[in-house]
PDB file of N, CA and C in Angstrom:
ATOM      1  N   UNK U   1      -9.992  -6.925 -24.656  1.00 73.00           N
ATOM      2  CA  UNK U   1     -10.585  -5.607 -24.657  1.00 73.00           C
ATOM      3  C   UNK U   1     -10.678  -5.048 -23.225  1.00 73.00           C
ATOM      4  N   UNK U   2     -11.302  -5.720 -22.257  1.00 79.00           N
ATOM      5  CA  UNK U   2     -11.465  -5.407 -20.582  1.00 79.00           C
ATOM      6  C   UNK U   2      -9.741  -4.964 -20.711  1.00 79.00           C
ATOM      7  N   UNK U   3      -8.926  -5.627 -20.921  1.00 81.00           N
ATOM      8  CA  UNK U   3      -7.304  -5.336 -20.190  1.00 81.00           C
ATOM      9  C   UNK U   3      -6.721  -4.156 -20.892  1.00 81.00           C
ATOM     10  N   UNK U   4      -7.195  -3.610 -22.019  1.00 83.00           N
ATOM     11  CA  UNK U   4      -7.081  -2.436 -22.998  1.00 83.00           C
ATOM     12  C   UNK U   4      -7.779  -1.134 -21.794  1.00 83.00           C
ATOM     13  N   UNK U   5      -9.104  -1.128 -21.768  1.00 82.00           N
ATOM     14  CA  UNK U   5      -9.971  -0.144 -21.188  1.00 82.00           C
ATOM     15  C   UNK U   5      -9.140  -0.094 -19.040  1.00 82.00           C
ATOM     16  N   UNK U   6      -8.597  -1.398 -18.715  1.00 83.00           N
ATOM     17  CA  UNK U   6      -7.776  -1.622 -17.383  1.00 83.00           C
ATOM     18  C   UNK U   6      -6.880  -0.452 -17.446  1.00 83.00           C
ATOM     19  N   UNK U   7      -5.786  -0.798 -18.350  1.00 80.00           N
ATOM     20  CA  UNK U   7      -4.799   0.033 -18.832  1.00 80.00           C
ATOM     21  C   UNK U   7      -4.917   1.268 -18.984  1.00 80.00           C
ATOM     22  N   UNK U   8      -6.103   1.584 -19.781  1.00 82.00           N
ATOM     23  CA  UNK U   8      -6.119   2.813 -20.171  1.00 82.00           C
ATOM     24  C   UNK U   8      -6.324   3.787 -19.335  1.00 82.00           C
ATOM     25  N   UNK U   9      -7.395   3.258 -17.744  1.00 86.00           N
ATOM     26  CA  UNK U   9      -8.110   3.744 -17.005  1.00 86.00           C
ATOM     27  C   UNK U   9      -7.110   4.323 -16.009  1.00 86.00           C
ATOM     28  N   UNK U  10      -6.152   3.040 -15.389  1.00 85.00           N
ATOM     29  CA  UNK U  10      -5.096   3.542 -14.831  1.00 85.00           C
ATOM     30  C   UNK U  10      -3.814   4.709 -15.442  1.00 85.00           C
ATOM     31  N   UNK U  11      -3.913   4.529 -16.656  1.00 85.00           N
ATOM     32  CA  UNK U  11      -2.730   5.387 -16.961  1.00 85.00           C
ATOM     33  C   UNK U  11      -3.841   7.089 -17.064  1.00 85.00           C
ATOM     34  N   UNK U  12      -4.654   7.178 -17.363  1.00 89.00           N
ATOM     35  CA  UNK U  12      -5.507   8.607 -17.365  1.00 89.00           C
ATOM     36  C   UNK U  12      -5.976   8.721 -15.254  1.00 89.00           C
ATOM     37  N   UNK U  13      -6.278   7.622 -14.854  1.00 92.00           N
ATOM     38  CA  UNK U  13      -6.615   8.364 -12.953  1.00 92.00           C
ATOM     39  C   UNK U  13      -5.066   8.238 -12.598  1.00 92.00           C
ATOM     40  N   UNK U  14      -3.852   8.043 -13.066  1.00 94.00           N
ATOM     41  CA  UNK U  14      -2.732   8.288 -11.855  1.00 94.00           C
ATOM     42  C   UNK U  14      -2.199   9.891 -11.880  1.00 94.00           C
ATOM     43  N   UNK U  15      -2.416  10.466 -12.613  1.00 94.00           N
ATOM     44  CA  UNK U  15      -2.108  11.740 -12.471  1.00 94.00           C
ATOM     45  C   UNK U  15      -3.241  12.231 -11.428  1.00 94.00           C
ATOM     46  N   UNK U  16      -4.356  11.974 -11.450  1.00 94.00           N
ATOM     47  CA  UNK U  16      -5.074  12.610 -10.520  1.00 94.00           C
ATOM     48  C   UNK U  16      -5.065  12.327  -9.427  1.00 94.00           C
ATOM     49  N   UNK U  17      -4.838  11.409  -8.975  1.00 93.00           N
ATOM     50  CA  UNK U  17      -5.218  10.318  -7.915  1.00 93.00           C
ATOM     51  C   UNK U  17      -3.392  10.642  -7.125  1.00 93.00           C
ATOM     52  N   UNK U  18      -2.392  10.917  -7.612  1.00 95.00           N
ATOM     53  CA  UNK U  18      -1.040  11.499  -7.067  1.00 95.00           C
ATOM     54  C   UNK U  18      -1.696  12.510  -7.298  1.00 95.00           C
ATOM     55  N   UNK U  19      -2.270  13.423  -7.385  1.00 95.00           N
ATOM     56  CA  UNK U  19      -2.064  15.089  -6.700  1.00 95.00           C
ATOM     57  C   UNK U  19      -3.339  14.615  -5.653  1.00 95.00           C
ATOM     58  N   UNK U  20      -4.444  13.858  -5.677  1.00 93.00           N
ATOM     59  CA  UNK U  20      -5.193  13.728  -4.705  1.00 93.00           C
ATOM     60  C   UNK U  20      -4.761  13.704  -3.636  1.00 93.00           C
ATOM     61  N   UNK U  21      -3.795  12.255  -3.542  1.00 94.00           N
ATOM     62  CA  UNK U  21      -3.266  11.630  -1.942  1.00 94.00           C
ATOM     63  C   UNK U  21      -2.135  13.048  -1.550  1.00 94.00           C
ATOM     64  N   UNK U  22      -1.504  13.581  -2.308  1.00 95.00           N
ATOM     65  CA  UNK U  22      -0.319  14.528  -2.179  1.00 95.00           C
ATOM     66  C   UNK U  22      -0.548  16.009  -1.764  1.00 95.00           C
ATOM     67  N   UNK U  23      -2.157  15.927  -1.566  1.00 93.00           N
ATOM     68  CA  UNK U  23      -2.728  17.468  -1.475  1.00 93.00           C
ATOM     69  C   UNK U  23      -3.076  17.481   0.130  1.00 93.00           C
ATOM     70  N   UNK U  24      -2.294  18.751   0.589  1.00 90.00           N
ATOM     71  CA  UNK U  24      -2.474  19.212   1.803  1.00 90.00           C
ATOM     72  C   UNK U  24      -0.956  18.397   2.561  1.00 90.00           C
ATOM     73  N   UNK U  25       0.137  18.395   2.019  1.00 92.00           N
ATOM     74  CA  UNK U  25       1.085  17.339   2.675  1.00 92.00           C
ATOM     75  C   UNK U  25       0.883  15.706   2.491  1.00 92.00           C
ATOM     76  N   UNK U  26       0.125  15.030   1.974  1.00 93.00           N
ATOM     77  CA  UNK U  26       0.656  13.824   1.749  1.00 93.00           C
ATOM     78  C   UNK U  26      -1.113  12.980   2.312  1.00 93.00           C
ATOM     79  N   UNK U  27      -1.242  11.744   2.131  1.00 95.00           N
ATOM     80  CA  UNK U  27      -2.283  10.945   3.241  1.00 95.00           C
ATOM     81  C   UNK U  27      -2.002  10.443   4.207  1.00 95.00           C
ATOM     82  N   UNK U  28      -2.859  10.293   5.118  1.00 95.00           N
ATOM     83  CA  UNK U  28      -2.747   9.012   6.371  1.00 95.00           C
ATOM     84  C   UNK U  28      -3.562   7.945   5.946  1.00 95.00           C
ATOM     85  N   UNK U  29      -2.937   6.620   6.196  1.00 93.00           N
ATOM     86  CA  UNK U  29      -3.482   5.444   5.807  1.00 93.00           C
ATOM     87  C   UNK U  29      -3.715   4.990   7.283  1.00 93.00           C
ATOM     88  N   UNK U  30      -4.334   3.821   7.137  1.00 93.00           N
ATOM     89  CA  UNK U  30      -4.469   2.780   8.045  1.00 93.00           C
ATOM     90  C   UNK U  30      -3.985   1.541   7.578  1.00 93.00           C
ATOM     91  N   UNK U  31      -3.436   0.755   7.928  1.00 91.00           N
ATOM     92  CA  UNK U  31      -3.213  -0.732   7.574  1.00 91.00           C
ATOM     93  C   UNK U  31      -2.705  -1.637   7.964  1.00 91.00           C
ATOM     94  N   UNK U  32      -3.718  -2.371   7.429  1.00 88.00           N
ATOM     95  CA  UNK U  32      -3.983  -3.978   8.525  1.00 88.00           C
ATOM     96  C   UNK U  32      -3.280  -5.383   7.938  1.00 88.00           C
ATOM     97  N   UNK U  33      -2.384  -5.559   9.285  1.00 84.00           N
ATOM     98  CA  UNK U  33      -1.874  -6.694   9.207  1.00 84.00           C
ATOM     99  C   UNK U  33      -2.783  -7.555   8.371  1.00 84.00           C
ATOM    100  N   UNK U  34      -1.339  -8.393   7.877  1.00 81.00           N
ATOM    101  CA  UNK U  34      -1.572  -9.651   6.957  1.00 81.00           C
ATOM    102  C   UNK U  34      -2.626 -10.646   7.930  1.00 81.00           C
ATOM    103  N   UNK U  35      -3.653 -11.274   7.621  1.00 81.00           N
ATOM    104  CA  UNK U  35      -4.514 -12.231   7.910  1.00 81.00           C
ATOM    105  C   UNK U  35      -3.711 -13.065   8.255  1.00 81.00           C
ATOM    106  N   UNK U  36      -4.009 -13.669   9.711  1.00 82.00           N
ATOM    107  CA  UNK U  36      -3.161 -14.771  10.159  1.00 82.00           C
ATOM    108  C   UNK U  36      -3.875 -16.135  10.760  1.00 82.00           C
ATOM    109  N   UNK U  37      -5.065 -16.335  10.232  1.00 84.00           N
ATOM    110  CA  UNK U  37      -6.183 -16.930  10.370  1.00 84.00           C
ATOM    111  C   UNK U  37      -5.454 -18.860  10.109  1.00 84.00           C
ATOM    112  N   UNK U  38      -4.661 -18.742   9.212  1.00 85.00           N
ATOM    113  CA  UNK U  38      -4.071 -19.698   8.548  1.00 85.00           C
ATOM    114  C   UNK U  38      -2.451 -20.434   9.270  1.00 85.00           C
ATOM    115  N   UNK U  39      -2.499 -19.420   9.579  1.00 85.00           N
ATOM    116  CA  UNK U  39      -1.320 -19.771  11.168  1.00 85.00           C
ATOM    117  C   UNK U  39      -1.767 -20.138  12.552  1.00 85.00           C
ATOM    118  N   UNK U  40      -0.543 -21.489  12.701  1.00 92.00           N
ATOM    119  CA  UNK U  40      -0.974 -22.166  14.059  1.00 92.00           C
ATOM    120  C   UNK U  40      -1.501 -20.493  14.919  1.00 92.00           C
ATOM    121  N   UNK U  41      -1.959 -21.047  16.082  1.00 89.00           N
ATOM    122  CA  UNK U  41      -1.789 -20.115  17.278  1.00 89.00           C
ATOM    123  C   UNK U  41      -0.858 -19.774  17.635  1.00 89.00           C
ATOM    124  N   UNK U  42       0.088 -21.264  18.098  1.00 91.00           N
ATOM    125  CA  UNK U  42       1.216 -20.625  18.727  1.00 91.00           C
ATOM    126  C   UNK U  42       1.855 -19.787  17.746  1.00 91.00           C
ATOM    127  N   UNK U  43       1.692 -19.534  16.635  1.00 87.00           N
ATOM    128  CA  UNK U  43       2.972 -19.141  15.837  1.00 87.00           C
ATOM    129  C   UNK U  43       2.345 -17.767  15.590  1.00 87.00           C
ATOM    130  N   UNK U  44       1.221 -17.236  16.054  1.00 85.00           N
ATOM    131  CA  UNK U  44       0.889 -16.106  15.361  1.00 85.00           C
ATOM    132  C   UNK U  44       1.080 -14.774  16.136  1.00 85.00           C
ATOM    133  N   UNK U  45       1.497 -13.799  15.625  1.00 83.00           N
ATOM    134  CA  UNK U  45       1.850 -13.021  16.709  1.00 83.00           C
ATOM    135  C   UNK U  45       0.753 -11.688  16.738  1.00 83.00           C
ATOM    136  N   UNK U  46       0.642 -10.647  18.015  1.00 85.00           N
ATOM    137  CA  UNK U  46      -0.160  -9.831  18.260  1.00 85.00           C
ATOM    138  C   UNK U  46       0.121  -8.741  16.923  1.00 85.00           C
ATOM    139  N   UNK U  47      -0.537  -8.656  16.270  1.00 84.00           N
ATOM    140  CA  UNK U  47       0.181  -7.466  15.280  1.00 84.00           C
ATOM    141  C   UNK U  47      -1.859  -6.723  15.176  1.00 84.00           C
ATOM    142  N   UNK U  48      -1.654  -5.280  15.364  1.00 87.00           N
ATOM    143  CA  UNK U  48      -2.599  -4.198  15.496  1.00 87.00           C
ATOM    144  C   UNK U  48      -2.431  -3.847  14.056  1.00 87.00           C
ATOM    145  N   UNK U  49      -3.885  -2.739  14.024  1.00 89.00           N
ATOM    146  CA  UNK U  49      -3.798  -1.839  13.014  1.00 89.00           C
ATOM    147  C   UNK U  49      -2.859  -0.727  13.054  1.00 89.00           C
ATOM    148  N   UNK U  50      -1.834  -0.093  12.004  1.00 90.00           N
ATOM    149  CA  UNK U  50      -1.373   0.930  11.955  1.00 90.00           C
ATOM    150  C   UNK U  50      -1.707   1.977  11.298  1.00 90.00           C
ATOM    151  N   UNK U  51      -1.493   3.229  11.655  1.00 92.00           N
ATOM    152  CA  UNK U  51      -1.485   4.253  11.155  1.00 92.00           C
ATOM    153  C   UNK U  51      -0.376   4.864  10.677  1.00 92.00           C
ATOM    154  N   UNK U  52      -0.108   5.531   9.255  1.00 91.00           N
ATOM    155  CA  UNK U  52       0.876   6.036   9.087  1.00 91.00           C
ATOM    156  C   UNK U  52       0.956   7.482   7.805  1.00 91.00           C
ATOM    157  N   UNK U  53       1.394   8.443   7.605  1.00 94.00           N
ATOM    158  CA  UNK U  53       1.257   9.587   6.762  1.00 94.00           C
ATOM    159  C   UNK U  53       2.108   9.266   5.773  1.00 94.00           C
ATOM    160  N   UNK U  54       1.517   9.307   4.465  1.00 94.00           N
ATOM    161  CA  UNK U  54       2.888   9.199   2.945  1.00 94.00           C
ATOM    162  C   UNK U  54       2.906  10.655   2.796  1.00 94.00           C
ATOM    163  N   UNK U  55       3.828  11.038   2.218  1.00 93.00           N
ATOM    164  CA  UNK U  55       3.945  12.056   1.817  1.00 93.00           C
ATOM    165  C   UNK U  55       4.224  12.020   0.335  1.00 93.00           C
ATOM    166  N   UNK U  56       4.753  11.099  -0.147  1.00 93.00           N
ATOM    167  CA  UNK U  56       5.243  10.640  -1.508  1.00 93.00           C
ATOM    168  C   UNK U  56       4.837  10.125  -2.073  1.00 93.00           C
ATOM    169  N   UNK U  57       3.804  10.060  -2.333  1.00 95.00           N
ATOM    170  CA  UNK U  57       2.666   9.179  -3.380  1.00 95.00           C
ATOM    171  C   UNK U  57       3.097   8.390  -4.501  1.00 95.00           C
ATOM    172  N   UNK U  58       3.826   9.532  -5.420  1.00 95.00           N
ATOM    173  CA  UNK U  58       4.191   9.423  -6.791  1.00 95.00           C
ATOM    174  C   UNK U  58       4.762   8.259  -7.684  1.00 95.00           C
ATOM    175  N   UNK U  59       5.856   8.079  -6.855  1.00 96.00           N
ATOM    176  CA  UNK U  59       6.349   6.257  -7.174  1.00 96.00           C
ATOM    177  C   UNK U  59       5.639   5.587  -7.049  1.00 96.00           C
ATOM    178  N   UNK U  60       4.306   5.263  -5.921  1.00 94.00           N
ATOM    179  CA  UNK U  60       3.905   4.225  -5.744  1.00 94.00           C
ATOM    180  C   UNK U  60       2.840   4.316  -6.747  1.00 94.00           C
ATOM    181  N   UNK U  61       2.320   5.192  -7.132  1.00 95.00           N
ATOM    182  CA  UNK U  61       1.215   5.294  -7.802  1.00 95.00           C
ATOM    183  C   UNK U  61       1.338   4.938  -9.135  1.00 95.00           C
ATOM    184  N   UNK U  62       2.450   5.509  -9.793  1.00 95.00           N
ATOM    185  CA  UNK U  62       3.320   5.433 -10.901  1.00 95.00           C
ATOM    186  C   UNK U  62       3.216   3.880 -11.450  1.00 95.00           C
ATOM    187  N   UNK U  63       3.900   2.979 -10.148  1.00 95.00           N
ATOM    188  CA  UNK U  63       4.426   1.495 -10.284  1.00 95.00           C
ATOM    189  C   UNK U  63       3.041   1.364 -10.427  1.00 95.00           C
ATOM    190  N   UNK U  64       1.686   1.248  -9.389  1.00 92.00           N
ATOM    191  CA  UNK U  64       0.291   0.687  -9.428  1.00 92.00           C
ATOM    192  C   UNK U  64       0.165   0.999 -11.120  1.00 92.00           C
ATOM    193  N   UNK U  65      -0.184   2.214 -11.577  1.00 93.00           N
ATOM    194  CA  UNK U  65      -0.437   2.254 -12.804  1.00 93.00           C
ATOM    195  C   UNK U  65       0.243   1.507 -13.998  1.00 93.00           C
ATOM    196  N   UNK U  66       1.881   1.446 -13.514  1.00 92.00           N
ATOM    197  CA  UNK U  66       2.392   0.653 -15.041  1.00 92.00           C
ATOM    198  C   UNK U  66       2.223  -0.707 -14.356  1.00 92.00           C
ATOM    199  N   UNK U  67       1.397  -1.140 -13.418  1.00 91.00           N
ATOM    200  CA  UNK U  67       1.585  -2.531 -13.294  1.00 91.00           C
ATOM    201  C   UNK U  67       2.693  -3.266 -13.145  1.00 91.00           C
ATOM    202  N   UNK U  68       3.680  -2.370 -12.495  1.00 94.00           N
ATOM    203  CA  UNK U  68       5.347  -2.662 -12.037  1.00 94.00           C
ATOM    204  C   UNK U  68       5.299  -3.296 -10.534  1.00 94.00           C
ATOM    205  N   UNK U  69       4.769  -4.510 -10.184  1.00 92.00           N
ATOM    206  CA  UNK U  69       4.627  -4.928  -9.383  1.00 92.00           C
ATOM    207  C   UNK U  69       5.532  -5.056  -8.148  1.00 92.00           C
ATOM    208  N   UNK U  70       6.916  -5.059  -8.889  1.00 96.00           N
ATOM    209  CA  UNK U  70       8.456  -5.489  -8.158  1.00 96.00           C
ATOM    210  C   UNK U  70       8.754  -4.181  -7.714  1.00 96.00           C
ATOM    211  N   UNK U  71       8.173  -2.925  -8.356  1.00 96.00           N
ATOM    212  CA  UNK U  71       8.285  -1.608  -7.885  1.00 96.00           C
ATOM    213  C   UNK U  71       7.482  -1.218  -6.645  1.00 96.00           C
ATOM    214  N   UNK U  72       6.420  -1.422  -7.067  1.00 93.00           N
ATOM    215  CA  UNK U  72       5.302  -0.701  -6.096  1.00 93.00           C
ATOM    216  C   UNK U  72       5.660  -2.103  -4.673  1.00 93.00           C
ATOM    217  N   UNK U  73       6.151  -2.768  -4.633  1.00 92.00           N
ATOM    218  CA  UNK U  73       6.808  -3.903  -3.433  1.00 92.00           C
ATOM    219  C   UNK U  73       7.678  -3.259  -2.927  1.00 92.00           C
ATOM    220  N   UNK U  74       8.738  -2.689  -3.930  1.00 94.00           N
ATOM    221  CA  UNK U  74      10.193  -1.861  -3.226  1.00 94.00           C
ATOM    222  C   UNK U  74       9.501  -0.546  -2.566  1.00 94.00           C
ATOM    223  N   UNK U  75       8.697   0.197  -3.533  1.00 94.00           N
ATOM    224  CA  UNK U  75       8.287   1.471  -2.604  1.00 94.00           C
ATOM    225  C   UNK U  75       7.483   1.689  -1.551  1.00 94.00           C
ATOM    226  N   UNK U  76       6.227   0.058  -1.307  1.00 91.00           N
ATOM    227  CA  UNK U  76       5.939  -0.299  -0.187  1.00 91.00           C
ATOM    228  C   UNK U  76       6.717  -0.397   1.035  1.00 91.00           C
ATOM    229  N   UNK U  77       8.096  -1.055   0.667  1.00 90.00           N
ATOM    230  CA  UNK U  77       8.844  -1.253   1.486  1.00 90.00           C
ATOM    231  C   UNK U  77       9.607  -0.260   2.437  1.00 90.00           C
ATOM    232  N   UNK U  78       9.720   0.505   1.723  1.00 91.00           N
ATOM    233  CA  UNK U  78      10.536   1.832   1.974  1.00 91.00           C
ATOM    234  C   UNK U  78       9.484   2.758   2.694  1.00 91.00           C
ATOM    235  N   UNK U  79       8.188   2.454   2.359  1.00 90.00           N
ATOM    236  CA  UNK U  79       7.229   3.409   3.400  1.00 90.00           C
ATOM    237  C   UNK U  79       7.340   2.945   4.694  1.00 90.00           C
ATOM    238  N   UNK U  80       7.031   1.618   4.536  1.00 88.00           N
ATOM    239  CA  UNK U  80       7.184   0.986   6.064  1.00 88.00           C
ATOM    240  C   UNK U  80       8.169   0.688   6.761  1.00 88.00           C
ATOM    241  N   UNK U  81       8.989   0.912   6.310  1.00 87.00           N
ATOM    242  CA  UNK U  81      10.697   0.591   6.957  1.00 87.00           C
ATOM    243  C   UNK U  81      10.626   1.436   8.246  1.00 87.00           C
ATOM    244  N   UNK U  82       9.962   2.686   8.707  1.00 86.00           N
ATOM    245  CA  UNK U  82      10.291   3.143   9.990  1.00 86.00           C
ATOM    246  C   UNK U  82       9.007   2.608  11.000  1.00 86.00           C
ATOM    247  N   UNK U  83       8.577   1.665  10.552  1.00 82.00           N
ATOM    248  CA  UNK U  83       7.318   0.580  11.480  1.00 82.00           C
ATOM    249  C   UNK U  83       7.902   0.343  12.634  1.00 82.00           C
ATOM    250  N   UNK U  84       9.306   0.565  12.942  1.00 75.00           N
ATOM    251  CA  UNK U  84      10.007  -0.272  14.049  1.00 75.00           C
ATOM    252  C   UNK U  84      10.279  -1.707  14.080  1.00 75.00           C
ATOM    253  N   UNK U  85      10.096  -2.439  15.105  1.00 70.00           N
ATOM    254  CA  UNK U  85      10.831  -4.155  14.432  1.00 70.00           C
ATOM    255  C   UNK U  85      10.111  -4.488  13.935  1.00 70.00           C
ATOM    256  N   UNK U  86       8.411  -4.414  14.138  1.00 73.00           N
ATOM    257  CA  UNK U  86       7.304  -5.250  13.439  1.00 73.00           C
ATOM    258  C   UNK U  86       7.191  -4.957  11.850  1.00 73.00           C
ATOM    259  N   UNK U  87       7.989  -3.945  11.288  1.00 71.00           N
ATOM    260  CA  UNK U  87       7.728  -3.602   9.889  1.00 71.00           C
ATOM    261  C   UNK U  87       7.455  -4.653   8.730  1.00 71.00           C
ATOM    262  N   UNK U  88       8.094  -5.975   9.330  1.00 76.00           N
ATOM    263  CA  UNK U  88       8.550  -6.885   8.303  1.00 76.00           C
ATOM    264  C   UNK U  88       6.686  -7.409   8.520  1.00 76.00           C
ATOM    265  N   UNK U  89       6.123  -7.354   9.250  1.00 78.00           N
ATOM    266  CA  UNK U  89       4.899  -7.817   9.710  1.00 78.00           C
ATOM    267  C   UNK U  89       4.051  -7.572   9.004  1.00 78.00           C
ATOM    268  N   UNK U  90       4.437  -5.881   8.379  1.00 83.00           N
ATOM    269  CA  UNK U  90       3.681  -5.119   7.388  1.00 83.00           C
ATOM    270  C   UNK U  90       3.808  -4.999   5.763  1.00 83.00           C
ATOM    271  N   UNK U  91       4.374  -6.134   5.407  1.00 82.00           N
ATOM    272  CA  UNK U  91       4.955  -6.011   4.077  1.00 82.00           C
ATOM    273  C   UNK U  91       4.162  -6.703   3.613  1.00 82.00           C
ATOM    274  N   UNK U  92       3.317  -7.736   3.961  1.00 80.00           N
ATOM    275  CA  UNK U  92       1.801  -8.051   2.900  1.00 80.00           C
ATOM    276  C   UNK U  92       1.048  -7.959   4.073  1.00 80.00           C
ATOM    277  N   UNK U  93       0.027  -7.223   3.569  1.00 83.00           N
ATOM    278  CA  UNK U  93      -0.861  -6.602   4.238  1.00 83.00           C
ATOM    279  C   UNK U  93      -2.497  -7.337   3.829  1.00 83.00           C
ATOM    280  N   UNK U  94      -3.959  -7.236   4.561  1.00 80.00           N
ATOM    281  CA  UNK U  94      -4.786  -7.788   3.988  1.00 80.00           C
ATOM    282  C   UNK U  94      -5.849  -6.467   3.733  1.00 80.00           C
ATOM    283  N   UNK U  95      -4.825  -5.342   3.508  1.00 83.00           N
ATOM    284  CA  UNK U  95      -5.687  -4.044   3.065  1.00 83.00           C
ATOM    285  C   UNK U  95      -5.071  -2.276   3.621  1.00 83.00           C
ATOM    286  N   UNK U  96      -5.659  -1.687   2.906  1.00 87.00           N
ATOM    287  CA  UNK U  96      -5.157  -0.378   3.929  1.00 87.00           C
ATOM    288  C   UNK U  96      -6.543   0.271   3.801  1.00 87.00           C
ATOM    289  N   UNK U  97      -6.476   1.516   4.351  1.00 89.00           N
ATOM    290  CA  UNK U  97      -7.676   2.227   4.149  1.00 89.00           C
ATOM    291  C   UNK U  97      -7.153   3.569   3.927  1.00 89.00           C
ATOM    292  N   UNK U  98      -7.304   4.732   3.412  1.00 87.00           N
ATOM    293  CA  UNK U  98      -7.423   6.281   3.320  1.00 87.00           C
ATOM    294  C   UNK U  98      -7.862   6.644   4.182  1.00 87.00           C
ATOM    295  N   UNK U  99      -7.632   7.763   5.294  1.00 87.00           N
ATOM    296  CA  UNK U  99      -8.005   8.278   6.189  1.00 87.00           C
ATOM    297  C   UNK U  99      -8.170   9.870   6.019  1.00 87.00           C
ATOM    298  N   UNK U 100      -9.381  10.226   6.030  1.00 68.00           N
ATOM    299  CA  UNK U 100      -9.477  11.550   5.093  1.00 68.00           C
ATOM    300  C   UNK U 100      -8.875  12.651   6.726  1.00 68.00           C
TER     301      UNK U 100
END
């Protein structure tokens, strides 16, 4: 029953929630490197918080809602691809934030 009312909740907020992030040109996020707490020292590298503007919400929101996991990974990917070399740094992340 909980995974019925899950479902249901996401498929009725993604229409809103894509014109939310998509209103006024798109959002700025913040987001923070993957936790590296679990990596030697030597092996861990300087990686900061980034900032960055979507403009394209829609796919990703789409995939979050149908629970298309392998999707919303590819369209992650494709946001961060202009990160510069560290991008790959940014592909699991331990959060983002909305930046109003």
């Amino acid at each position: 029953m909980r995974h019925a009312f899950r479902d249901l909740r996401r498929r009725n907020i993604a229409p809103w929630l894509t014109r939310y992030l998509n209103a006024n040109g798109g959002t700025r996020i913040e987001i923070h490197p993957v936790d590296q707490q679990g990596v030697e020292a030597r092996h861990r590298r300087p990686l900061r918080v980034r900032n960055k503007n979507i403009y394209r919400w829609g796919p990703i929101v789409q995939a979050w809602a149908s629970q298309n996991f392998l999707e919303l990974e590819h369209q992650w990917e494709w946001e961060i691809s202009d990160l510069d070399s560290d991008h790959r740094s940014y592909a699991y992340v331990s959060h983002i934030g909305l930046l109003g």
